[in-house]
């Protein structure tokens, strides 16, 4: 750099950053590949232990079995990127599933019944978003309340019992195939492609990251923070609605208990995929990988005839392990960076970065 | 004071290095019992580093520290306290939700029987401690209910109760009202008479002149000189601090201002106004005044960061809807806020994302980003501010304070906003980056932008601007041309001295 002495001085701190480039790129590489490596190891293990694991049928089965929670997790990624949380997605699955089945059984054509389910989910999400964005309530509490409310609503709508009718007009939405691929899997892939595009390639996506990274800075940079907050809950709600319709179609009925506990699976998938609960950092592709890991694990354990109780034990351990690896790999780097920045060698604990 | 041959504290050739940066280079400093010794220097001069070493938060790389002639080690804040060194930080180290008494007893709560907290004894002890500095604060009140000034009194009471022999005050009046500052001075003078050695760090020249016996100046981590106050005058200190002719640093060029671009009419908000001001294209106007005089609040109202109650903002004669930052930005206003980490930057995001965030609408079609275009524009902005291009994909937290500030500025260069509001643009920035920021301000003004700077640094305010508006109690109380203004003039208006006794005897 041929500059005068003034800028040489300013360049000094930048020069030290060059040393950081190598390890930092390593961390980015890990960010992309780390969780994928976990998945690959898991798959190899499964192939060894369960011989028919690698069959096309089994793979499509796994894909179909994860589709509902994976779609929930896609919406959840948007919410968590803004440092929020949505506990109500499981209950929204039930409400929108029930709603779509009830209207379909009353003669509404399949496409409209499906659309209505999605819109019902979006509307439920808008309620969450309104309280989080415009009433500034904690997302945890708002969605805990709506989780309870919507479960109650689903029971109320069905009178507490499942509504089963084999003549359900959109049953193929859960059970059909296109070119040999299950419809829910196609829907899931579309959701992730769209989600990826929106987050990575659109202005709106950058605003989502900005709001999660630093809401006040986002506001002063001209981002419509409240609008973004509202929208991510609508997106999560719409995804839940879609998942609810698929679920109902799969089981050819309206189940008021549908989706119970799914919110936790979805959150687990997002976190497994490397998205920070503090917001602003993470990738939707990671969420998909996280969902697949959970699905592979469940299916694999079933193939191995592991009892259900033991399956839960193993799932819990895997989640903790994967998240620990994720934070371990980041820690030395973050430490090094802040040591240099603060010049703090004797070291109080590093607070926020 | 200096009749005592043995200094209470002696800092001898202390050096501290952060990576490649030499924060302190063989610095000398001594303090006698019963003196107030001012430590001065620009941001980044090394004052804070020296204080951190004395406080035990940092350890020196070389040199010696002597207390009463004995070499000592200060490895932790606990050790500093054991040596009788107490620090009153810029940011207070207290727990706002706890009561005054609880804060005063923090870490050494009196225990009654069975280890149960003896609240009554605690309150009594607190009252005694406060009375020693002549304060009537009720020890049972939650600390957070007190004004910052009173909270500071509590901290001082704590320091005194710990029998501190050396009291270090880092910008203690930064958040104080005038009255609070006056009672602080009284306490400090009493402590001096009682034989305590006080190290006083401040940017405010008149304060230093009121209080200090001696002045030591640091510049870029090196020791410049120590002078008896009686031997020098304020401009000498400024010269020692800056180390060069002020005009060189500020790059101020002669410009002919154009039409009025920013026109603020009777704008008022919760704590400010009504205030009116105008900034012409090609003009740099500085809002001066004490902390709390409403400068930042006014700047935020103009931009739309806070809601105004009445009044209007016009850009090029057209009403700008300053209801939100978004509206402000759309009208052509940009603001670099006061605290870049909390209000401007996304620390974990890349430098590129940080710079591009406010211009995405100009670089997208139907919401889809034009990524090559963005990269190109970001690159241009970074080049103009002499940010190394290979930093574009680094998280902005990896940059130094000065470079972070440049990234915050680059955001608005990319946006090409007509009006630029810069709130304390050089706070916490090293002198090299400072000079570059001044150069940029000058360059932008030359290209016809209207620039409004909030600055607490008087030499800076006078050096970079064309006009100075002084604020006090939420209103603009004086206007002066920068080339004829002096720091004293500004200070008179800022403190209200000029308005009340109207002597003008300078």
CSV table of C-alpha atoms in Angstrom, one decimal, chain A residues 31 72-86 132 139 192 194-215 218 223 225 228-229 231-233 235-236 266-267 270-271 273-287, chain B residues 346 348-349 353:
chain,number,residue,atom,x,y,z
A,31,UNK,CA,-19.7,-23.9,9.8
A,72,UNK,CA,-41.8,-26.3,10.6
A,73,UNK,CA,-38.1,-25.9,11.1
A,74,UNK,CA,-37.7,-23.9,7.9
A,75,UNK,CA,-40.2,-21.3,9.3
A,76,UNK,CA,-38.7,-21.6,12.7
A,77,UNK,CA,-35.3,-20.6,11.2
A,78,UNK,CA,-36.7,-17.2,10.2
A,79,UNK,CA,-38.0,-16.6,13.7
A,80,UNK,CA,-34.8,-17.7,15.5
A,81,UNK,CA,-32.7,-15.6,13.1
A,82,UNK,CA,-34.4,-12.6,14.6
A,83,UNK,CA,-33.6,-13.9,18.1
A,84,UNK,CA,-37.2,-15.0,18.6
A,85,UNK,CA,-38.7,-18.4,19.3
A,86,UNK,CA,-42.1,-19.9,18.3
A,132,UNK,CA,-44.0,-9.7,19.7
A,139,UNK,CA,-41.7,-14.2,22.1
A,192,UNK,CA,-36.3,-25.0,1.5
A,194,UNK,CA,-37.6,-20.7,-1.5
A,195,UNK,CA,-36.5,-20.2,2.1
A,196,UNK,CA,-32.8,-20.3,1.0
A,197,UNK,CA,-33.4,-17.8,-1.8
A,198,UNK,CA,-35.3,-15.4,0.4
A,199,UNK,CA,-32.7,-15.4,3.1
A,200,UNK,CA,-29.6,-15.3,1.0
A,201,UNK,CA,-30.6,-13.4,-2.1
A,202,UNK,CA,-33.3,-10.9,-1.2
A,203,UNK,CA,-33.2,-7.6,0.6
A,204,UNK,CA,-35.8,-8.9,3.0
A,205,UNK,CA,-33.5,-11.8,3.9
A,206,UNK,CA,-30.7,-9.4,4.8
A,207,UNK,CA,-33.1,-7.4,6.9
A,208,UNK,CA,-34.0,-10.6,8.8
A,209,UNK,CA,-30.4,-11.1,9.7
A,210,UNK,CA,-29.9,-7.4,10.5
A,211,UNK,CA,-32.9,-7.4,12.9
A,212,UNK,CA,-31.5,-10.5,14.7
A,213,UNK,CA,-27.9,-9.1,14.7
A,214,UNK,CA,-28.7,-5.8,16.3
A,215,UNK,CA,-32.3,-4.5,16.3
A,218,UNK,CA,-31.2,-2.2,12.1
A,223,UNK,CA,-34.9,-1.4,8.4
A,225,UNK,CA,-37.8,-3.8,12.4
A,228,UNK,CA,-39.7,-7.8,9.8
A,229,UNK,CA,-40.6,-9.2,13.3
A,231,UNK,CA,-43.4,-11.2,9.0
A,232,UNK,CA,-41.1,-13.9,10.4
A,233,UNK,CA,-44.0,-15.1,12.7
A,235,UNK,CA,-43.8,-17.1,7.7
A,236,UNK,CA,-43.5,-19.6,10.6
A,266,UNK,CA,-38.2,-28.0,14.9
A,267,UNK,CA,-36.2,-25.9,17.4
A,270,UNK,CA,-32.6,-25.3,13.7
A,271,UNK,CA,-30.1,-25.3,16.5
A,273,UNK,CA,-28.1,-26.7,12.0
A,274,UNK,CA,-25.9,-24.1,13.6
A,275,UNK,CA,-28.3,-21.2,13.8
A,276,UNK,CA,-27.7,-19.1,16.9
A,277,UNK,CA,-30.5,-18.6,19.4
A,278,UNK,CA,-29.1,-15.1,20.0
A,279,UNK,CA,-30.2,-14.2,16.4
A,280,UNK,CA,-28.4,-12.9,13.4
A,281,UNK,CA,-26.4,-15.9,12.6
A,282,UNK,CA,-27.2,-19.2,10.9
A,283,UNK,CA,-28.3,-20.8,7.6
A,284,UNK,CA,-31.4,-22.5,6.5
A,285,UNK,CA,-29.5,-25.2,4.8
A,286,UNK,CA,-28.1,-26.1,8.2
A,287,UNK,CA,-31.7,-26.5,9.4
B,346,UNK,CA,-23.9,-5.7,13.4
B,348,UNK,CA,-21.0,-10.6,13.9
B,349,UNK,CA,-21.9,-9.7,10.3
B,353,UNK,CA,-23.1,-6.6,5.0
